[in-house]
GROMACS .gro file of C-alpha atoms in nm:
model
  345
    1UNK     CA    1   4.411   0.772  -9.094
    2UNK     CA    2   4.480   1.119  -9.227
    3UNK     CA    3   4.518   1.187  -9.598
    4UNK     CA    4   4.897   1.212  -9.592
    5UNK     CA    5   4.935   0.844  -9.504
    6UNK     CA    6   4.731   0.693  -9.788
    7UNK     CA    7   5.017   0.637 -10.034
    8UNK     CA    8   5.125   0.330  -9.838
    9UNK     CA    9   4.780   0.171  -9.818
   10UNK     CA   10   4.690  -0.137 -10.020
   11UNK     CA   11   4.318  -0.069 -10.058
   12UNK     CA   12   4.233  -0.418 -10.184
   13UNK     CA   13   4.382  -0.557  -9.864
   14UNK     CA   14   4.227  -0.284  -9.648
   15UNK     CA   15   3.879  -0.351  -9.786
   16UNK     CA   16   3.919  -0.722  -9.711
   17UNK     CA   17   4.010  -0.635  -9.352
   18UNK     CA   18   3.728  -0.381  -9.307
   19UNK     CA   19   3.464  -0.474  -9.050
   20UNK     CA   20   3.196  -0.355  -9.294
   21UNK     CA   21   3.155  -0.262  -9.660
   22UNK     CA   22   2.997   0.046  -9.820
   23UNK     CA   23   2.618   0.033  -9.809
   24UNK     CA   24   2.586   0.205 -10.148
   25UNK     CA   25   2.843   0.231 -10.426
   26UNK     CA   26   2.653   0.422 -10.697
   27UNK     CA   27   2.723   0.755 -10.522
   28UNK     CA   28   2.956   0.876 -10.248
   29UNK     CA   29   2.786   0.931  -9.913
   30UNK     CA   30   2.901   1.050  -9.571
   31UNK     CA   31   2.787   1.166  -9.227
   32UNK     CA   32   2.507   0.910  -9.197
   33UNK     CA   33   2.219   0.995  -8.966
   34UNK     CA   34   2.023   0.672  -8.925
   35UNK     CA   35   1.670   0.631  -8.791
   36UNK     CA   36   1.432   0.340  -8.747
   37UNK     CA   37   1.090   0.454  -8.868
   38UNK     CA   38   0.791   0.220  -8.908
   39UNK     CA   39   1.002  -0.095  -8.890
   40UNK     CA   40   1.248   0.020  -9.156
   41UNK     CA   41   1.593   0.185  -9.153
   42UNK     CA   42   1.633   0.527  -9.313
   43UNK     CA   43   1.974   0.689  -9.351
   44UNK     CA   44   2.015   1.062  -9.413
   45UNK     CA   45   2.373   1.119  -9.534
   46UNK     CA   46   2.565   1.394  -9.704
   47UNK     CA   47   2.610   1.339 -10.079
   48UNK     CA   48   2.977   1.378 -10.163
   49UNK     CA   49   3.076   1.514 -10.504
   50UNK     CA   50   3.406   1.618 -10.659
   51UNK     CA   51   3.343   1.983 -10.739
   52UNK     CA   52   3.708   2.062 -10.811
   53UNK     CA   53   3.745   2.293 -10.512
   54UNK     CA   54   4.087   2.341 -10.353
   55UNK     CA   55   4.166   2.136 -10.042
   56UNK     CA   56   4.180   2.353  -9.731
   57UNK     CA   57   4.105   2.341  -9.361
   58UNK     CA   58   3.789   2.547  -9.414
   59UNK     CA   59   3.642   2.244  -9.594
   60UNK     CA   60   3.594   2.420  -9.929
   61UNK     CA   61   3.637   2.085 -10.108
   62UNK     CA   62   3.325   1.958  -9.929
   63UNK     CA   63   3.101   2.126 -10.186
   64UNK     CA   64   2.792   1.909 -10.151
   65UNK     CA   65   2.473   2.046 -10.306
   66UNK     CA   66   2.193   1.798 -10.238
   67UNK     CA   67   2.071   1.514 -10.016
   68UNK     CA   68   1.971   1.159 -10.101
   69UNK     CA   69   1.787   0.926  -9.862
   70UNK     CA   70   1.895   0.562  -9.827
   71UNK     CA   71   1.660   0.295  -9.693
   72UNK     CA   72   1.705  -0.065  -9.576
   73UNK     CA   73   1.429  -0.315  -9.496
   74UNK     CA   74   1.658  -0.476  -9.236
   75UNK     CA   75   2.015  -0.440  -9.119
   76UNK     CA   76   2.125  -0.717  -9.358
   77UNK     CA   77   1.921  -0.616  -9.661
   78UNK     CA   78   2.030  -0.419  -9.965
   79UNK     CA   79   2.047  -0.042  -9.922
   80UNK     CA   80   1.833   0.154 -10.168
   81UNK     CA   81   1.919   0.505 -10.288
   82UNK     CA   82   1.596   0.700 -10.338
   83UNK     CA   83   1.754   0.982 -10.537
   84UNK     CA   84   1.754   1.354 -10.466
   85UNK     CA   85   1.538   1.446 -10.166
   86UNK     CA   86   1.641   1.814 -10.143
   87UNK     CA   87   1.870   2.036 -10.355
   88UNK     CA   88   2.035   2.361 -10.250
   89UNK     CA   89   1.866   2.538 -10.542
   90UNK     CA   90   1.531   2.470 -10.371
   91UNK     CA   91   1.637   2.629 -10.039
   92UNK     CA   92   1.573   3.005 -10.067
   93UNK     CA   93   1.812   3.109  -9.789
   94UNK     CA   94   2.101   2.872  -9.873
   95UNK     CA   95   2.388   2.931 -10.113
   96UNK     CA   96   2.618   2.626 -10.087
   97UNK     CA   97   2.774   2.346  -9.883
   98UNK     CA   98   2.484   2.120  -9.784
   99UNK     CA   99   2.677   1.948  -9.508
  100UNK     CA  100   2.581   1.674  -9.259
  101UNK     CA  101   2.201   1.652  -9.208
  102UNK     CA  102   1.969   1.471  -8.972
  103UNK     CA  103   1.600   1.383  -8.974
  104UNK     CA  104   1.318   1.295  -8.740
  105UNK     CA  105   0.945   1.227  -8.743
  106UNK     CA  106   0.645   1.369  -8.560
  107UNK     CA  107   0.276   1.293  -8.616
  108UNK     CA  108   0.335   1.153  -8.965
  109UNK     CA  109   0.548   1.444  -9.087
  110UNK     CA  110   0.918   1.388  -9.159
  111UNK     CA  111   1.166   1.666  -9.093
  112UNK     CA  112   1.506   1.706  -9.257
  113UNK     CA  113   1.745   1.929  -9.059
  114UNK     CA  114   2.049   2.053  -9.247
  115UNK     CA  115   2.330   2.309  -9.233
  116UNK     CA  116   2.425   2.524  -9.529
  117UNK     CA  117   2.612   2.844  -9.595
  118UNK     CA  118   2.373   3.132  -9.640
  119UNK     CA  119   2.436   3.400  -9.902
  120UNK     CA  120   2.641   3.596  -9.647
  121UNK     CA  121   2.886   3.304  -9.606
  122UNK     CA  122   2.765   3.216  -9.256
  123UNK     CA  123   2.650   2.862  -9.176
  124UNK     CA  124   2.291   2.835  -9.058
  125UNK     CA  125   2.063   2.538  -8.996
  126UNK     CA  126   1.742   2.485  -9.190
  127UNK     CA  127   1.440   2.256  -9.187
  128UNK     CA  128   1.252   2.087  -9.469
  129UNK     CA  129   0.940   1.871  -9.440
  130UNK     CA  130   0.776   1.581  -9.620
  131UNK     CA  131   0.493   1.335  -9.570
  132UNK     CA  132   0.735   1.056  -9.662
  133UNK     CA  133   1.062   0.954  -9.492
  134UNK     CA  134   1.232   0.948  -9.834
  135UNK     CA  135   1.110   1.291  -9.939
  136UNK     CA  136   1.107   1.493 -10.151
  137UNK     CA  137   1.140   1.758  -9.880
  138UNK     CA  138   1.020   2.118  -9.903
  139UNK     CA  139   1.244   2.368  -9.728
  140UNK     CA  140   1.127   2.652  -9.506
  141UNK     CA  141   1.183   2.998  -9.653
  142UNK     CA  142   1.428   3.098  -9.377
  143UNK     CA  143   1.685   2.923  -9.161
  144UNK     CA  144   1.601   2.850  -8.797
  145UNK     CA  145   1.613   3.178  -8.605
  146UNK     CA  146   1.917   3.186  -8.377
  147UNK     CA  147   2.085   2.890  -8.551
  148UNK     CA  148   2.454   2.884  -8.635
  149UNK     CA  149   2.739   2.644  -8.716
  150UNK     CA  150   2.685   2.289  -8.849
  151UNK     CA  151   2.597   1.925  -8.785
  152UNK     CA  152   2.243   1.931  -8.648
  153UNK     CA  153   2.122   1.613  -8.475
  154UNK     CA  154   1.765   1.601  -8.345
  155UNK     CA  155   1.685   1.361  -8.061
  156UNK     CA  156   1.335   1.263  -7.950
  157UNK     CA  157   1.318   1.196  -7.578
  158UNK     CA  158   1.076   0.953  -7.412
  159UNK     CA  159   0.846   1.238  -7.306
  160UNK     CA  160   0.798   1.352  -7.666
  161UNK     CA  161   1.035   1.650  -7.643
  162UNK     CA  162   1.276   1.707  -7.932
  163UNK     CA  163   1.622   1.856  -7.888
  164UNK     CA  164   1.870   1.974  -8.152
  165UNK     CA  165   2.244   1.928  -8.091
  166UNK     CA  166   2.488   2.111  -8.318
  167UNK     CA  167   2.829   2.272  -8.367
  168UNK     CA  168   3.158   2.224  -8.545
  169UNK     CA  169   3.505   2.379  -8.534
  170UNK     CA  170   3.726   2.515  -8.811
  171UNK     CA  171   3.514   2.533  -9.129
  172UNK     CA  172   3.206   2.480  -8.913
  173UNK     CA  173   3.262   2.831  -8.772
  174UNK     CA  174   3.177   2.754  -8.407
  175UNK     CA  175   3.486   2.942  -8.288
  176UNK     CA  176   3.358   3.258  -8.461
  177UNK     CA  177   3.057   3.271  -8.227
  178UNK     CA  178   3.240   3.295  -7.895
  179UNK     CA  179   3.107   3.646  -7.825
  180UNK     CA  180   2.751   3.557  -7.927
  181UNK     CA  181   2.796   3.744  -8.256
  182UNK     CA  182   2.966   3.616  -8.573
  183UNK     CA  183   3.329   3.730  -8.594
  184UNK     CA  184   3.404   3.777  -8.964
  185UNK     CA  185   3.771   3.880  -8.919
  186UNK     CA  186   4.048   3.667  -9.074
  187UNK     CA  187   3.799   3.493  -9.305
  188UNK     CA  188   4.058   3.259  -9.458
  189UNK     CA  189   4.176   3.121  -9.123
  190UNK     CA  190   4.004   2.803  -8.998
  191UNK     CA  191   4.168   2.829  -8.656
  192UNK     CA  192   4.141   3.200  -8.572
  193UNK     CA  193   3.959   3.260  -8.241
  194UNK     CA  194   4.011   2.908  -8.104
  195UNK     CA  195   4.090   2.890  -7.730
  196UNK     CA  196   4.448   2.833  -7.615
  197UNK     CA  197   4.541   2.471  -7.542
  198UNK     CA  198   4.523   2.526  -7.166
  199UNK     CA  199   4.177   2.686  -7.184
  200UNK     CA  200   3.847   2.493  -7.181
  201UNK     CA  201   3.756   2.349  -7.521
  202UNK     CA  202   3.476   2.503  -7.723
  203UNK     CA  203   3.146   2.335  -7.649
  204UNK     CA  204   2.864   2.210  -7.872
  205UNK     CA  205   2.513   2.344  -7.826
  206UNK     CA  206   2.164   2.210  -7.757
  207UNK     CA  207   1.822   2.370  -7.795
  208UNK     CA  208   1.477   2.230  -7.733
  209UNK     CA  209   1.257   2.255  -8.043
  210UNK     CA  210   0.913   2.413  -8.072
  211UNK     CA  211   0.614   2.180  -8.103
  212UNK     CA  212   0.617   2.210  -8.483
  213UNK     CA  213   0.995   2.132  -8.492
  214UNK     CA  214   1.057   2.436  -8.711
  215UNK     CA  215   1.229   2.666  -8.459
  216UNK     CA  216   1.417   2.668  -8.130
  217UNK     CA  217   1.190   2.713  -7.828
  218UNK     CA  218   1.480   2.856  -7.629
  219UNK     CA  219   1.821   3.014  -7.673
  220UNK     CA  220   2.078   2.736  -7.744
  221UNK     CA  221   2.277   2.627  -7.439
  222UNK     CA  222   2.639   2.506  -7.429
  223UNK     CA  223   2.686   2.136  -7.349
  224UNK     CA  224   2.952   2.069  -7.088
  225UNK     CA  225   3.180   1.770  -7.153
  226UNK     CA  226   3.372   1.686  -6.836
  227UNK     CA  227   3.654   1.455  -6.735
  228UNK     CA  228   3.618   1.204  -6.452
  229UNK     CA  229   3.710   1.478  -6.200
  230UNK     CA  230   3.430   1.704  -6.316
  231UNK     CA  231   3.655   1.947  -6.505
  232UNK     CA  232   3.581   2.071  -6.856
  233UNK     CA  233   3.796   1.909  -7.124
  234UNK     CA  234   4.068   2.145  -7.245
  235UNK     CA  235   4.113   2.278  -7.598
  236UNK     CA  236   4.453   2.104  -7.623
  237UNK     CA  237   4.303   1.766  -7.535
  238UNK     CA  238   4.262   1.679  -7.903
  239UNK     CA  239   4.202   1.309  -7.835
  240UNK     CA  240   3.889   1.378  -7.628
  241UNK     CA  241   3.751   1.727  -7.686
  242UNK     CA  242   3.452   1.798  -7.912
  243UNK     CA  243   3.522   1.899  -8.272
  244UNK     CA  244   3.202   1.820  -8.467
  245UNK     CA  245   2.940   1.551  -8.542
  246UNK     CA  246   2.714   1.573  -8.236
  247UNK     CA  247   2.475   1.283  -8.175
  248UNK     CA  248   2.259   1.172  -7.884
  249UNK     CA  249   2.114   0.834  -7.797
  250UNK     CA  250   1.957   0.700  -7.479
  251UNK     CA  251   2.044   0.364  -7.324
  252UNK     CA  252   1.923   0.228  -6.989
  253UNK     CA  253   1.797   0.571  -6.885
  254UNK     CA  254   2.130   0.744  -6.952
  255UNK     CA  255   2.197   1.001  -7.223
  256UNK     CA  256   2.497   0.930  -7.448
  257UNK     CA  257   2.642   1.232  -7.627
  258UNK     CA  258   2.881   1.119  -7.901
  259UNK     CA  259   3.095   1.324  -8.135
  260UNK     CA  260   3.407   1.341  -8.353
  261UNK     CA  261   3.740   1.473  -8.228
  262UNK     CA  262   3.814   1.603  -8.580
  263UNK     CA  263   4.187   1.637  -8.630
  264UNK     CA  264   4.259   1.323  -8.421
  265UNK     CA  265   3.984   1.124  -8.597
  266UNK     CA  266   3.815   0.948  -8.303
  267UNK     CA  267   3.444   0.903  -8.239
  268UNK     CA  268   3.404   0.950  -7.863
  269UNK     CA  269   3.115   0.948  -7.619
  270UNK     CA  270   3.021   1.104  -7.286
  271UNK     CA  271   2.736   1.007  -7.052
  272UNK     CA  272   2.487   1.222  -6.861
  273UNK     CA  273   2.155   1.219  -6.675
  274UNK     CA  274   1.982   1.494  -6.874
  275UNK     CA  275   1.950   1.584  -7.243
  276UNK     CA  276   2.123   1.911  -7.150
  277UNK     CA  277   2.418   1.737  -6.982
  278UNK     CA  278   2.662   1.777  -6.827
  279UNK     CA  279   2.821   1.472  -6.988
  280UNK     CA  280   3.119   1.286  -6.844
  281UNK     CA  281   3.371   1.151  -7.097
  282UNK     CA  282   3.336   0.775  -7.132
  283UNK     CA  283   3.573   0.662  -7.408
  284UNK     CA  284   3.588   0.591  -7.780
  285UNK     CA  285   3.326   0.425  -7.997
  286UNK     CA  286   3.536   0.416  -8.316
  287UNK     CA  287   3.906   0.434  -8.389
  288UNK     CA  288   4.025   0.631  -8.695
  289UNK     CA  289   3.902   0.541  -9.043
  290UNK     CA  290   4.073   0.605  -9.377
  291UNK     CA  291   4.005   0.965  -9.476
  292UNK     CA  292   4.033   1.285  -9.271
  293UNK     CA  293   3.679   1.308  -9.138
  294UNK     CA  294   3.487   1.080  -8.904
  295UNK     CA  295   3.113   1.128  -8.853
  296UNK     CA  296   2.852   0.886  -8.728
  297UNK     CA  297   2.514   0.811  -8.579
  298UNK     CA  298   2.394   0.550  -8.330
  299UNK     CA  299   2.063   0.376  -8.402
  300UNK     CA  300   1.872   0.095  -8.235
  301UNK     CA  301   1.727  -0.155  -8.482
  302UNK     CA  302   1.501  -0.412  -8.319
  303UNK     CA  303   1.700  -0.512  -8.008
  304UNK     CA  304   2.052  -0.431  -8.128
  305UNK     CA  305   2.250  -0.108  -8.150
  306UNK     CA  306   2.443  -0.001  -8.457
  307UNK     CA  307   2.704   0.258  -8.544
  308UNK     CA  308   2.654   0.414  -8.886
  309UNK     CA  309   2.977   0.579  -9.000
  310UNK     CA  310   3.182   0.649  -9.312
  311UNK     CA  311   3.529   0.608  -9.454
  312UNK     CA  312   3.712   0.683  -9.781
  313UNK     CA  313   3.794   0.322  -9.870
  314UNK     CA  314   3.585   0.306 -10.189
  315UNK     CA  315   3.750   0.620 -10.331
  316UNK     CA  316   4.091   0.487 -10.224
  317UNK     CA  317   4.148   0.756  -9.967
  318UNK     CA  318   3.998   1.069 -10.122
  319UNK     CA  319   3.894   1.262  -9.813
  320UNK     CA  320   3.584   1.426  -9.962
  321UNK     CA  321   3.458   1.113 -10.144
  322UNK     CA  322   3.331   0.893  -9.864
  323UNK     CA  323   3.109   0.588  -9.822
  324UNK     CA  324   2.855   0.507  -9.553
  325UNK     CA  325   2.896   0.186  -9.352
  326UNK     CA  326   2.737   0.017  -9.050
  327UNK     CA  327   2.865  -0.203  -8.766
  328UNK     CA  328   2.704  -0.338  -8.451
  329UNK     CA  329   2.810  -0.183  -8.120
  330UNK     CA  330   2.794  -0.324  -7.769
  331UNK     CA  331   2.707  -0.146  -7.446
  332UNK     CA  332   2.879  -0.328  -7.160
  333UNK     CA  333   2.701  -0.399  -6.830
  334UNK     CA  334   2.866  -0.095  -6.670
  335UNK     CA  335   2.724   0.130  -6.943
  336UNK     CA  336   3.051   0.177  -7.131
  337UNK     CA  337   3.069   0.110  -7.506
  338UNK     CA  338   3.319  -0.131  -7.661
  339UNK     CA  339   3.555   0.047  -7.900
  340UNK     CA  340   3.537  -0.060  -8.264
  341UNK     CA  341   3.846  -0.071  -8.484
  342UNK     CA  342   3.732  -0.028  -8.845
  343UNK     CA  343   3.988  -0.265  -8.999
  344UNK     CA  344   4.104  -0.596  -8.859
  345UNK     CA  345   4.480  -0.645  -8.812
   0.00000   0.00000   0.00000
């Protein structure tokens, strides 16, 4: 539900019809990356603030400057905000816009992966580490070499390999990297350098991580998202093509790549046989929420699967003041995922 339609919404009624309620209400949170570590749920969201920036399609009003970690003892228990885990002022290479993060664990060390604009105005992806899943995290001096764009998600495969998925259009700058170098022309345009509608859509990227999870072990590769006929989705296919919010989970031996379609506000998924893809479009996990953005994660807790997502219901539709939520999802016997509608009729 895009911003322009909120004047007609009765938010008291909407919140009664919502399939879930905000997990925390003391702060605004978004883009929840959820993980199940040591029998407990940890959520790594963005921390939304109202910084007074102008609304634009570059996302200037998303002026987040730190990260909090949220934990839950079980899926039904109270969510606890553990306070600031990392602030932009403590990241030497970063200037602003601490957007959607992710985390993972290896050998007792916890890793926070995050995008931020460097001092040259280009988004990079950084890493910070801690001996606790709730932080505080200490950032590396430099961003990951060869990193670009936004929305890192780090998946641990069954063989112990870790892969980072990333990318985002418009303010996420992915379209500025089409030549392999950053194109700084037309800096105020969020849509300059996008493909034509009849051309293949821009693709997200994946890179295997080094053993210490601090760098890429290879040059990032594009992830192909195909239709049922094996053709790449087109740039004009706004209801299905990748926009941002990459995530990967594994179910019954298959790899599920899920993502947001951005300006059409769906969370979609595609299925493949390898962490590198290709992935064949499978359908929608989540229909549009209130607020412009949609961003999620998929996490197995005990024997059930959950979608962690956000909407702008608590702020009564303010696009950059969002709240993290959770709802159970179902994989059908054929491997498809049932589509959730965030508000009952």
